[in-house]
CSV table of C-alpha atoms (C1' of nucleotides) in Angstrom, one decimal:
chain,number,residue,atom,x,y,z
A,51,MET,CA,-9.8,3.7,-23.2
A,52,VAL,CA,-12.8,3.3,-25.0
A,53,ALA,CA,-14.9,0.7,-23.2
A,54,THR,CA,-15.2,-2.4,-25.1
A,55,PRO,CA,-17.9,-4.6,-24.2
A,56,GLU,CA,-15.8,-7.9,-24.7
A,57,MET,CA,-12.8,-5.9,-22.5
A,58,THR,CA,-13.3,-7.1,-18.7
A,59,LEU,CA,-10.9,-7.1,-16.0
A,60,LYS,CA,-10.9,-10.8,-16.0
A,61,ASN,CA,-8.5,-10.6,-19.5
A,62,ILE,CA,-5.8,-9.0,-17.3
A,63,PRO,CA,-2.4,-11.3,-17.6
A,64,THR,CA,-1.7,-12.3,-14.2
A,65,PRO,CA,1.8,-10.8,-14.5
A,66,SER,CA,0.2,-7.3,-15.3
A,67,LEU,CA,-2.4,-7.7,-12.1
A,68,SER,CA,1.2,-8.4,-9.9
A,69,ARG,CA,2.5,-5.1,-11.4
A,70,LEU,CA,-0.3,-3.2,-11.0
A,71,CYS,CA,-0.4,-4.2,-7.3
A,72,LEU,CA,3.4,-3.5,-7.2
A,73,ILE,CA,2.4,0.4,-8.4
A,74,TYR,CA,-0.3,0.6,-5.8
A,75,ASP,CA,2.1,-0.2,-2.9
A,76,LEU,CA,4.9,2.1,-4.4
A,77,CYS,CA,2.4,5.1,-4.7
A,78,GLU,CA,1.7,4.7,-1.1
A,79,ASP,CA,5.7,4.8,-0.7
A,80,LEU,CA,6.1,7.9,-3.1
A,81,THR,CA,3.1,9.8,-1.0
A,82,LEU,CA,5.1,9.3,1.9
A,83,GLU,CA,8.4,10.7,0.2
A,84,GLY,CA,6.0,13.7,-0.7
A,85,ILE,CA,6.0,12.9,-4.7
A,86,GLU,CA,2.8,13.9,-6.2
A,87,ALA,CA,3.7,13.3,-9.7
A,88,VAL,CA,5.2,10.2,-12.0
A,89,SER,CA,5.7,9.1,-15.5
A,90,SER,CA,5.7,5.6,-16.7
A,91,SER,CA,9.6,5.1,-17.0
A,92,ASP,CA,9.5,6.6,-13.1
A,93,LEU,CA,7.8,3.7,-12.1
A,94,ALA,CA,9.2,1.2,-14.6
A,95,LYS,CA,12.9,2.4,-13.3
A,96,ARG,CA,11.8,1.7,-9.9
A,97,LEU,CA,10.3,-1.8,-10.6
A,98,GLY,CA,12.7,-2.8,-13.4
A,99,VAL,CA,10.5,-3.5,-16.3
A,100,ALA,CA,10.0,-1.6,-19.4
A,101,ALA,CA,7.7,1.7,-19.6
A,102,HIS,CA,5.5,0.8,-22.1
A,103,ASN,CA,5.3,-2.3,-20.2
A,104,ILE,CA,3.7,-0.1,-17.1
A,105,ARG,CA,1.4,1.8,-19.4
A,106,LYS,CA,-0.1,-1.0,-21.1
A,107,ASP,CA,-0.6,-2.7,-17.8
A,108,ILE,CA,-2.5,0.7,-16.3
A,109,CYS,CA,-4.2,0.9,-19.7
A,110,TYR,CA,-6.6,-2.6,-18.6
A,111,LEU,CA,-7.8,-0.7,-16.2
A,112,GLY,CA,-8.9,2.4,-17.9
A,113,GLU,CA,-7.7,6.5,-18.7
A,114,VAL,CA,-6.0,7.9,-15.5
A,115,GLY,CA,-2.7,9.7,-16.7
A,116,THR,CA,-2.5,13.1,-18.5
A,117,THR,CA,-0.9,13.0,-21.8
A,118,GLY,CA,2.4,14.7,-21.8
A,119,ALA,CA,2.2,15.1,-18.1
A,120,GLY,CA,2.1,11.5,-16.5
A,121,TYR,CA,0.3,10.2,-13.5
A,122,ASN,CA,-1.0,12.3,-10.2
A,123,VAL,CA,0.4,9.8,-7.5
A,124,THR,CA,-3.0,10.0,-5.2
A,125,ALA,CA,-5.3,9.2,-8.2
A,126,LEU,CA,-3.2,6.7,-10.1
A,127,ARG,CA,-3.3,4.6,-6.5
A,128,ASN,CA,-7.0,5.1,-6.4
A,129,HIS,CA,-7.4,3.8,-9.8
A,130,ILE,CA,-6.0,1.0,-9.1
A,131,GLY,CA,-7.4,0.6,-6.0
A,132,THR,CA,-10.9,0.6,-7.0
A,133,HIS,CA,-10.6,-1.1,-10.2
A,134,LEU,CA,-8.9,-4.4,-8.3
A,135,MET,CA,-10.6,-3.8,-4.8
A,136,LEU,CA,-7.8,-3.4,-3.1
A,137,GLY,CA,-8.8,-0.7,-0.8
A,138,GLN,CA,-10.7,-3.1,1.7
A,139,GLU,CA,-9.7,-5.0,4.8
A,140,ARG,CA,-8.8,-8.3,4.1
A,141,ARG,CA,-9.0,-11.0,7.0
A,142,ALA,CA,-6.5,-13.8,6.6
A,143,CYS,CA,-5.1,-16.5,9.2
A,144,VAL,CA,-1.8,-18.2,9.5
A,145,VAL,CA,-1.7,-22.1,9.7
A,146,GLY,CA,1.6,-23.8,11.1
A,147,LEU,CA,3.4,-21.8,13.3
A,148,GLY,CA,7.0,-22.9,13.0
A,149,ARG,CA,9.6,-20.5,13.0
A,150,LEU,CA,8.3,-19.1,9.6
A,151,GLY,CA,4.6,-19.1,10.6
A,152,THR,CA,5.4,-17.1,13.7
A,153,ALA,CA,7.3,-14.6,11.5
A,154,ILE,CA,4.1,-13.8,9.2
A,155,LEU,CA,1.8,-14.0,12.3
A,156,GLU,CA,3.4,-10.9,13.7
A,157,TYR,CA,4.9,-9.1,10.6
A,158,PRO,CA,3.6,-5.7,11.1
A,159,ARG,CA,3.5,-4.9,7.8
A,160,LEU,CA,0.2,-7.0,6.9
A,161,PHE,CA,-1.6,-4.2,9.3
A,162,THR,CA,-0.4,-1.3,7.7
A,163,ARG,CA,-1.2,-2.7,4.1
A,164,GLY,CA,-4.6,-4.0,4.7
A,165,TYR,CA,-4.1,-7.5,5.9
A,166,LYS,CA,-5.7,-8.3,9.3
A,167,ILE,CA,-4.7,-11.6,10.9
A,168,ILE,CA,-7.6,-12.9,13.3
A,169,ALA,CA,-5.8,-16.5,14.1
A,170,GLY,CA,-3.1,-18.6,13.7
A,171,PHE,CA,-3.3,-22.2,14.0
A,172,GLU,CA,-0.9,-25.0,14.9
A,173,SER,CA,-1.6,-29.0,15.6
A,174,SER,CA,0.8,-29.4,18.1
A,175,THR,CA,-0.3,-28.2,21.4
A,176,ASN,CA,3.2,-28.4,23.2
A,177,ARG,CA,4.0,-25.9,20.4
A,178,LEU,CA,1.0,-23.5,21.1
A,179,GLU,CA,1.8,-23.3,24.6
A,180,THR,CA,4.9,-21.7,24.1
A,181,ILE,CA,3.5,-18.9,21.6
A,182,HIS,CA,3.0,-15.6,23.0
A,183,THR,CA,1.3,-13.3,20.7
A,184,SER,CA,-1.5,-10.8,20.9
A,185,ILE,CA,-3.0,-12.5,18.0
A,186,LYS,CA,-5.3,-15.5,18.8
A,187,VAL,CA,-3.8,-19.1,18.2
A,188,TYR,CA,-6.1,-22.5,18.3
A,189,PRO,CA,-5.2,-25.9,17.9
A,190,SER,CA,-5.7,-26.6,14.2
A,191,TYR,CA,-8.7,-29.2,14.5
A,192,GLU,CA,-10.9,-26.0,15.2
A,193,MET,CA,-9.7,-24.5,12.0
A,194,THR,CA,-12.5,-25.6,9.7
A,195,ASP,CA,-15.1,-24.1,12.2
A,196,ILE,CA,-13.1,-20.2,13.4
A,197,VAL,CA,-12.6,-19.8,9.3
A,198,ARG,CA,-16.1,-20.1,8.8
A,199,ARG,CA,-17.3,-18.5,12.0
A,200,GLU,CA,-14.7,-15.3,11.8
A,201,GLY,CA,-15.3,-15.4,7.8
A,202,ILE,CA,-11.6,-15.6,7.1
A,203,GLU,CA,-10.7,-15.1,2.9
A,204,ILE,CA,-7.5,-16.0,2.9
A,205,GLY,CA,-5.3,-19.0,4.7
A,206,ILE,CA,-1.4,-18.3,4.8
A,207,LEU,CA,0.2,-22.2,4.9
A,208,ALA,CA,3.7,-23.0,6.4
A,209,VAL,CA,3.0,-26.3,7.5
A,210,PRO,CA,5.3,-29.3,6.4
A,211,ALA,CA,5.1,-31.1,3.2
A,212,THR,CA,3.1,-33.9,4.5
A,213,ALA,CA,0.3,-31.5,6.0
A,214,ALA,CA,0.0,-29.1,3.3
A,215,GLN,CA,-2.4,-30.6,1.2
A,216,SER,CA,-4.9,-32.0,3.8
A,217,THR,CA,-4.6,-28.6,5.7
A,218,ALA,CA,-5.3,-26.9,2.6
A,219,ASP,CA,-8.4,-28.8,2.4
A,220,ASP,CA,-9.7,-27.9,5.9
A,221,LEU,CA,-9.5,-24.2,5.5
A,222,ILE,CA,-11.6,-24.7,1.7
A,223,ALA,CA,-13.9,-26.5,3.6
A,224,GLY,CA,-14.1,-23.5,6.2
A,225,GLY,CA,-14.7,-21.4,3.2
A,226,VAL,CA,-11.8,-19.2,2.5
A,227,LYS,CA,-11.3,-18.1,-1.0
A,228,GLY,CA,-7.4,-17.9,-1.3
A,229,ILE,CA,-4.3,-19.5,0.0
A,230,LEU,CA,-0.6,-18.5,-0.3
A,231,ASN,CA,1.1,-21.4,0.2
A,232,PHE,CA,4.8,-21.7,1.8
A,233,SER,CA,5.0,-25.1,2.4
A,234,PRO,CA,7.3,-27.2,0.6
A,235,THR,CA,5.1,-29.0,-1.8
A,236,VAL,CA,2.4,-27.5,-4.5
A,237,ILE,CA,-1.1,-27.7,-3.4
A,238,SER,CA,-3.8,-27.8,-5.5
A,239,SER,CA,-7.8,-27.9,-5.3
A,240,ASP,CA,-10.3,-28.7,-7.9
A,241,LYS,CA,-13.5,-26.6,-6.9
A,242,TYR,CA,-14.2,-23.2,-8.7
A,243,GLY,CA,-13.3,-20.3,-7.7
A,244,ILE,CA,-10.2,-21.1,-5.2
A,245,ILE,CA,-7.1,-19.3,-5.8
A,246,ILE,CA,-3.8,-21.0,-4.7
A,247,ARG,CA,-0.2,-19.8,-5.0
A,248,ASN,CA,2.4,-21.8,-4.4
A,249,ILE,CA,5.8,-20.7,-3.2
A,250,ASP,CA,8.6,-22.8,-2.3
A,251,LEU,CA,11.7,-21.3,-0.6
A,252,ILE,CA,13.9,-24.2,-1.7
A,253,ASN,CA,12.5,-24.0,-5.6
A,254,GLU,CA,13.4,-20.3,-5.8
A,255,LEU,CA,17.1,-20.9,-4.6
A,256,ARG,CA,16.8,-23.6,-7.3
A,257,ILE,CA,15.6,-21.6,-10.2
A,258,VAL,CA,18.5,-18.6,-8.9
A,259,SER,CA,21.0,-21.4,-8.8
A,260,THR,CA,20.0,-22.5,-12.2
A,261,GLN,CA,20.0,-19.1,-13.7
A,262,ILE,CA,23.4,-18.5,-12.7
A,263,GLN,CA,24.7,-21.5,-13.8
A,264,LEU,CA,22.8,-20.7,-17.2
A,265,THR,CA,24.1,-17.2,-17.9
A,266,GLY,CA,27.3,-17.7,-16.5
A,267,ALA,CA,29.4,-20.6,-17.4
A,268,GLN,CA,29.2,-22.7,-20.6
A,269,PRO,CA,26.2,-24.8,-20.5
A,270,VAL,CA,27.3,-28.5,-20.2
A,271,GLN,CA,26.8,-30.5,-23.9
A,272,GLY,CA,23.5,-32.8,-24.0
B,201,MET,CA,15.8,-35.4,-29.0
B,202,VAL,CA,18.3,-34.9,-31.9
B,203,ALA,CA,20.8,-32.2,-31.0
B,204,THR,CA,20.5,-29.5,-32.7
B,205,PRO,CA,23.1,-26.6,-32.8
B,206,GLU,CA,21.3,-23.7,-32.3
B,207,MET,CA,19.4,-25.4,-29.0
B,208,THR,CA,20.9,-24.0,-25.8
B,209,LEU,CA,20.1,-24.6,-22.3
B,210,LYS,CA,19.8,-20.7,-22.4
B,211,ASN,CA,16.6,-21.3,-24.1
B,212,ILE,CA,14.6,-22.9,-21.8
B,213,PRO,CA,11.9,-20.5,-20.7
B,214,THR,CA,12.0,-19.5,-17.0
B,215,PRO,CA,8.3,-21.2,-16.1
B,216,SER,CA,9.8,-24.4,-17.9
B,217,LEU,CA,13.3,-24.1,-15.4
B,218,SER,CA,11.1,-23.8,-11.8
B,219,ARG,CA,9.2,-27.0,-12.9
B,220,LEU,CA,12.3,-29.0,-13.8
B,221,CYS,CA,13.5,-28.3,-10.3
B,222,LEU,CA,10.3,-28.8,-8.8
B,223,ILE,CA,10.3,-32.2,-10.3
B,224,TYR,CA,13.9,-32.7,-9.3
B,225,ASP,CA,12.9,-32.2,-6.0
B,226,LEU,CA,9.8,-34.2,-6.4
B,227,CYS,CA,11.8,-37.3,-7.2
B,228,GLU,CA,13.6,-37.3,-4.3
B,229,ASP,CA,10.5,-37.3,-2.4
B,230,LEU,CA,9.4,-40.4,-4.6
B,231,THR,CA,12.3,-42.6,-4.1
B,232,LEU,CA,11.7,-42.0,-0.5
B,233,GLU,CA,8.1,-43.1,-0.9
B,234,GLY,CA,10.0,-46.3,-2.4
B,235,ILE,CA,8.4,-45.0,-6.0
B,236,GLU,CA,10.7,-46.2,-8.8
B,237,ALA,CA,8.7,-45.1,-12.0
B,238,VAL,CA,6.4,-42.2,-13.1
B,239,SER,CA,4.7,-41.3,-16.1
B,240,SER,CA,4.3,-37.6,-17.5
B,241,SER,CA,0.7,-37.6,-16.0
B,242,ASP,CA,1.8,-39.1,-12.8
B,243,LEU,CA,3.7,-35.8,-12.6
B,244,ALA,CA,1.6,-33.4,-13.6
B,245,LYS,CA,-1.1,-34.4,-11.2
B,246,ARG,CA,1.7,-33.9,-8.4
B,247,LEU,CA,2.3,-30.6,-9.6
B,248,GLY,CA,-1.1,-29.6,-10.9
B,249,VAL,CA,-0.2,-29.0,-14.6
B,250,ALA,CA,-0.7,-30.7,-17.9
B,251,ALA,CA,1.2,-33.5,-18.7
B,252,HIS,CA,2.2,-32.6,-21.9
B,253,ASN,CA,4.0,-29.3,-20.2
B,254,ILE,CA,6.1,-31.8,-18.3
B,255,ARG,CA,7.1,-33.9,-21.4
B,256,LYS,CA,7.9,-30.9,-23.3
B,257,ASP,CA,10.1,-29.3,-20.1
B,258,ILE,CA,11.8,-32.4,-19.8
B,259,CYS,CA,12.2,-32.7,-23.7
B,260,TYR,CA,14.5,-29.3,-23.2
B,261,LEU,CA,16.9,-31.5,-21.6
B,262,GLY,CA,17.2,-34.5,-24.1
B,263,GLU,CA,15.4,-37.7,-23.9
B,264,VAL,CA,15.4,-39.9,-20.6
B,265,GLY,CA,12.2,-41.5,-20.5
B,266,THR,CA,10.8,-44.7,-22.6
B,267,THR,CA,8.4,-44.7,-24.9
B,268,GLY,CA,5.6,-46.6,-23.5
B,269,ALA,CA,6.9,-46.8,-20.0
B,270,GLY,CA,7.5,-43.6,-18.5
B,271,TYR,CA,10.3,-42.6,-16.5
B,272,ASN,CA,13.0,-43.9,-14.2
B,273,VAL,CA,12.6,-41.7,-11.1
B,274,THR,CA,16.3,-41.9,-10.2
B,275,ALA,CA,17.2,-41.5,-14.0
B,276,LEU,CA,15.1,-38.4,-14.3
B,277,ARG,CA,16.2,-36.8,-11.3
B,278,ASN,CA,19.9,-37.5,-12.3
B,279,HIS,CA,19.2,-36.3,-15.9
B,280,ILE,CA,17.6,-33.1,-14.4
B,281,GLY,CA,20.4,-32.4,-11.8
B,282,THR,CA,23.2,-33.1,-14.6
B,283,HIS,CA,22.1,-30.6,-17.0
B,284,LEU,CA,20.8,-27.6,-14.2
B,285,MET,CA,23.7,-28.6,-12.1
B,286,LEU,CA,21.5,-28.7,-9.0
B,287,GLY,CA,23.6,-31.5,-7.4
B,288,GLN,CA,26.5,-29.0,-6.4
B,289,GLU,CA,26.4,-27.8,-2.9
B,290,ARG,CA,25.4,-23.7,-3.2
B,291,ARG,CA,27.2,-21.6,-0.5
B,292,ALA,CA,24.4,-18.9,0.7
B,293,CYS,CA,23.8,-16.3,3.3
B,294,VAL,CA,21.4,-14.4,5.2
B,295,VAL,CA,21.0,-10.6,5.4
B,296,GLY,CA,18.6,-8.9,7.9
B,297,LEU,CA,18.2,-11.4,10.9
B,298,GLY,CA,14.6,-10.7,12.0
B,299,ARG,CA,12.0,-12.8,12.5
B,300,LEU,CA,11.8,-13.7,8.6
B,301,GLY,CA,15.9,-13.7,8.5
B,302,THR,CA,16.1,-15.8,11.5
B,303,ALA,CA,13.6,-18.3,10.4
B,304,ILE,CA,15.4,-19.0,7.4
B,305,LEU,CA,19.2,-19.0,8.3
B,306,GLU,CA,17.7,-22.0,10.6
B,307,TYR,CA,15.3,-23.9,8.0
B,308,PRO,CA,16.9,-27.3,8.2
B,309,ARG,CA,15.5,-28.4,5.1
B,310,LEU,CA,18.0,-25.7,3.1
B,311,PHE,CA,20.7,-28.5,4.3
B,312,THR,CA,19.2,-31.2,3.4
B,313,ARG,CA,18.5,-29.9,-0.4
B,314,GLY,CA,22.3,-28.7,-1.1
B,315,TYR,CA,22.2,-25.0,0.4
B,316,LYS,CA,24.7,-24.2,3.0
B,317,ILE,CA,24.1,-21.2,4.9
B,318,ILE,CA,27.9,-19.8,5.7
B,319,ALA,CA,26.8,-17.0,7.6
B,320,GLY,CA,24.1,-14.5,8.7
B,321,PHE,CA,24.3,-10.8,8.9
B,322,GLU,CA,22.5,-8.0,11.1
B,323,SER,CA,23.1,-4.0,10.9
B,324,SER,CA,22.0,-3.7,14.4
B,325,THR,CA,24.5,-4.8,17.2
B,326,ASN,CA,22.1,-5.3,19.9
B,327,ARG,CA,19.7,-7.5,17.9
B,328,LEU,CA,22.9,-9.4,17.0
B,329,GLU,CA,24.0,-9.9,20.8
B,330,THR,CA,20.2,-11.9,21.1
B,331,ILE,CA,20.7,-14.4,18.4
B,332,HIS,CA,22.0,-17.7,19.5
B,333,THR,CA,22.4,-20.2,16.7
B,334,SER,CA,24.9,-22.7,15.6
B,335,ILE,CA,25.4,-20.4,12.0
B,336,LYS,CA,28.0,-17.7,12.3
B,337,VAL,CA,26.7,-14.1,12.4
B,338,TYR,CA,28.4,-11.0,11.7
B,339,PRO,CA,27.3,-7.2,11.4
B,340,SER,CA,26.4,-6.1,8.0
B,341,TYR,CA,29.6,-3.6,8.0
B,342,GLU,CA,31.9,-6.9,7.5
B,343,MET,CA,29.4,-8.6,4.4
B,344,THR,CA,31.0,-7.6,1.5
B,345,ASP,CA,34.5,-9.1,2.7
B,346,ILE,CA,33.0,-11.9,4.2
B,347,VAL,CA,31.3,-12.9,1.0
B,348,ARG,CA,33.9,-12.5,-0.7
B,349,ARG,CA,36.6,-14.7,1.6
B,350,GLU,CA,34.3,-17.2,1.9
B,351,GLY,CA,33.1,-17.3,-2.0
B,352,ILE,CA,29.4,-17.0,-1.2
B,353,GLU,CA,27.4,-17.4,-4.3
B,354,ILE,CA,23.8,-16.5,-3.1
B,355,GLY,CA,22.5,-14.1,-0.7
B,356,ILE,CA,18.9,-14.5,0.8
B,357,LEU,CA,17.7,-11.1,1.8
B,358,ALA,CA,15.4,-10.3,4.5
B,359,VAL,CA,16.2,-6.5,5.4
B,360,PRO,CA,13.6,-3.7,5.4
B,361,ALA,CA,12.8,-2.0,2.0
B,362,THR,CA,15.1,1.3,2.7
B,363,ALA,CA,18.2,-0.6,3.4
B,364,ALA,CA,17.4,-3.5,0.7
B,365,GLN,CA,19.1,-2.0,-2.7
B,366,SER,CA,22.1,-1.0,-0.8
B,367,THR,CA,22.4,-4.1,0.8
B,368,ALA,CA,22.1,-5.6,-2.2
B,369,ASP,CA,25.0,-3.5,-3.9
B,370,ASP,CA,27.2,-5.0,-0.9
B,371,LEU,CA,26.3,-8.3,-1.9
B,372,ILE,CA,27.2,-7.7,-5.3
B,373,ALA,CA,30.3,-5.8,-4.5
B,374,GLY,CA,31.2,-9.4,-2.2
B,375,GLY,CA,30.7,-11.3,-5.5
B,376,VAL,CA,27.5,-13.1,-5.1
B,377,LYS,CA,26.2,-14.3,-8.5
B,378,GLY,CA,22.4,-14.3,-7.3
B,379,ILE,CA,19.8,-12.8,-4.7
B,380,LEU,CA,16.6,-13.9,-3.2
B,381,ASN,CA,15.0,-11.1,-1.9
B,382,PHE,CA,12.2,-11.1,0.6
B,383,SER,CA,12.7,-7.3,1.3
B,384,PRO,CA,9.3,-5.0,0.7
B,385,THR,CA,10.8,-3.7,-2.3
B,386,VAL,CA,12.2,-4.7,-5.7
B,387,ILE,CA,15.9,-4.7,-6.2
B,388,SER,CA,17.6,-4.6,-9.2
B,389,SER,CA,21.4,-4.6,-10.7
B,390,ASP,CA,22.5,-3.9,-14.0
B,391,LYS,CA,25.7,-5.7,-13.9
B,392,TYR,CA,25.7,-8.8,-16.3
B,393,GLY,CA,25.0,-12.1,-15.2
B,394,ILE,CA,23.6,-11.5,-11.6
B,395,ILE,CA,20.6,-13.1,-11.0
B,396,ILE,CA,17.7,-11.4,-8.9
B,397,ARG,CA,14.6,-13.1,-7.8
B,398,ASN,CA,11.9,-10.6,-5.9
B,399,ILE,CA,9.5,-12.2,-3.4
B,400,ASP,CA,7.8,-9.8,-1.9
B,401,LEU,CA,5.2,-11.4,0.9
B,402,ILE,CA,2.1,-8.6,0.6
B,403,ASN,CA,2.4,-8.6,-3.3
B,404,GLU,CA,1.6,-12.1,-3.2
B,405,LEU,CA,-1.2,-11.7,-1.1
B,406,ARG,CA,-2.5,-8.6,-3.1
B,407,ILE,CA,-2.4,-11.3,-6.3
B,408,VAL,CA,-4.3,-13.7,-4.4
B,409,SER,CA,-6.9,-10.7,-3.3
B,410,THR,CA,-7.1,-9.6,-6.9
B,411,GLN,CA,-7.8,-12.8,-8.5
B,412,ILE,CA,-10.3,-13.9,-5.7
B,413,GLN,CA,-12.3,-10.6,-6.8
B,414,LEU,CA,-11.7,-11.4,-10.3
B,415,THR,CA,-12.8,-15.0,-10.5
B,416,GLY,CA,-15.7,-14.2,-8.0
B,417,ALA,CA,-18.2,-11.5,-8.0
B,418,GLN,CA,-18.9,-9.7,-11.4
B,419,PRO,CA,-15.8,-7.1,-12.1
B,420,VAL,CA,-16.7,-3.7,-11.5
B,421,GLN,CA,-17.3,-1.5,-14.3
B,422,GLY,CA,-14.4,0.4,-15.7
C,199,DT,C1',5.6,26.7,-29.3
C,200,DA,C1',8.4,22.9,-28.2
C,201,DG,C1',9.6,18.8,-25.4
C,202,DA,C1',7.3,15.3,-22.8
C,203,DT,C1',4.2,11.7,-22.0
C,204,DT,C1',-0.1,9.0,-22.5
C,205,DG,C1',-3.3,5.8,-24.1
C,206,DT,C1',-3.6,2.1,-27.8
C,207,DT,C1',-2.8,-0.6,-31.9
C,208,DA,C1',-0.1,-3.5,-34.4
C,209,DA,C1',3.9,-6.8,-34.7
C,210,DT,C1',6.8,-9.5,-32.3
C,211,DC,C1',8.1,-12.9,-28.9
C,212,DG,C1',7.3,-16.2,-26.0
C,213,DA,C1',4.8,-20.5,-23.9
C,214,DT,C1',1.2,-23.8,-23.4
C,215,DT,C1',-1.4,-26.7,-25.7
C,216,DA,C1',-2.7,-30.5,-29.2
C,217,DA,C1',-1.9,-33.9,-32.0
C,218,DC,C1',0.5,-37.9,-33.3
C,219,DA,C1',4.3,-41.1,-35.1
C,220,DA,C1',6.9,-44.0,-32.8
C,221,DT,C1',7.8,-47.8,-29.9
C,222,DC,C1',8.3,-50.0,-25.4
D,36,DT,C1',-0.4,-57.9,-29.8
D,37,DA,C1',-2.9,-54.2,-27.7
D,38,DG,C1',-2.6,-50.6,-24.7
D,39,DA,C1',0.1,-47.1,-22.9
D,40,DT,C1',3.2,-43.4,-23.0
D,41,DT,C1',7.4,-40.8,-24.8
D,42,DG,C1',9.5,-37.2,-27.6
D,43,DT,C1',8.2,-33.6,-30.8
D,44,DT,C1',6.3,-30.8,-34.4
D,45,DA,C1',2.8,-27.6,-35.1
D,46,DA,C1',-0.7,-24.5,-33.9
D,47,DT,C1',-2.4,-21.5,-30.7
D,48,DC,C1',-2.6,-18.7,-27.3
D,49,DG,C1',-0.8,-15.0,-24.1
D,50,DA,C1',2.4,-11.2,-23.0
D,51,DT,C1',5.6,-8.3,-24.0
D,52,DT,C1',7.6,-4.4,-26.9
D,53,DA,C1',7.7,-1.3,-30.5
D,54,DA,C1',5.6,2.6,-32.5
D,55,DC,C1',3.2,6.6,-32.8
D,56,DA,C1',-1.3,10.1,-33.1
D,57,DA,C1',-3.0,12.8,-29.2
D,58,DT,C1',-2.3,16.3,-26.6
D,59,DC,C1',-1.0,18.6,-22.4
DNA sequence: TAGATTGTTAATCGATTAACAATC
DNA sequence: TAGATTGTTAATCGATTAACAATC
């Protein structure tokens, strides 16, 4: 790619960003499988998208492939990792240690993929006492302080809907830069530069349900 | 909305569909809070989007509001529920009963929002013996048969990456129409009418990480 | 060389935003 | 009435798809 001054990484569409992250992780798997070279159509097949879509995504980060011969897996991974700064360890915490929260707290893949869970937080002290894990857990009122002290960048939220927004505010007060919210309500922040992603299990199921209806049977008349 | 023959529900963009499902659930919460009327800007504020976006979404389903007075919460919920057929009970199963799978299996909100978990499946018989729940659990080799017999429409996948695609194929062989995949790999189906949504925890964290970088510090030079 | 495959521009498609007439 | 707010069209913005020259 010929560098154009107006063209910065900030212009990369979020869907492209998501796919680039998937490619980054896929490259690690490919290396473990002993595969050293891939084409855009190989990657496309694995990710269920079109090959030109993949090429366009990679193209946002500049040239890395070889015309006629595809991509070297290691080079491609390094290329994406460098540009999107995915190589560095990220410090995170989990808030809300119910079933979902504890499942995330001890998910081994987090560590192997560069996410270090520094702490867990739970507002119920009774509940807190029943949790046995190698990761340190604290009552929620200590959250803002500990987040600041430990330099935690990302908060993973798994609290009830009613607590979600105030918990998010506390995390942001402690200095987190991003929140991945699994609580069943949309949270937001007006503060500049805070990244929030809302993932609601029920809503994901609802989307699947409606798409089943809409692609299957005839739609109801309006 | 004046009905146009070309305009079917199939044309609704997926992001709009997602927001409509959120509004549907939000209406239930509003009713519980005793709120009977909302404007598009009220809804927009709660969902963190623009008000005209909300109006446009609702507009896909036809008129339901009152010019100058907003929407009746109950009427709006019924309107969305009827058109997207969200009112009916949906039969689902969970495959892969590790920490995440069991957390989903017993998530109480599923039932209250219309999703009935009929069964859980796990390939390890040792693991299967340790699970104590009111929901019936089975070894995975029985999955295709039970899915067919019980008329299960949606499969929720929480298995390791290596097992994900073959497990999905078994679910589809049993007749599921949709799959919500939390396994850390993208799954797909060529079969017409099968809806698949892939949600990868690590990738969601990666998207947050990259967006933190891209909005925060200056981007690296390419 | 011939076949394969990237990088990149242009064209198309899709989604959001703006704007405002209608009207409660 | 005056202020508020919907429904809907048109305009803009964003993302995907098509196409192909370059070249390994």
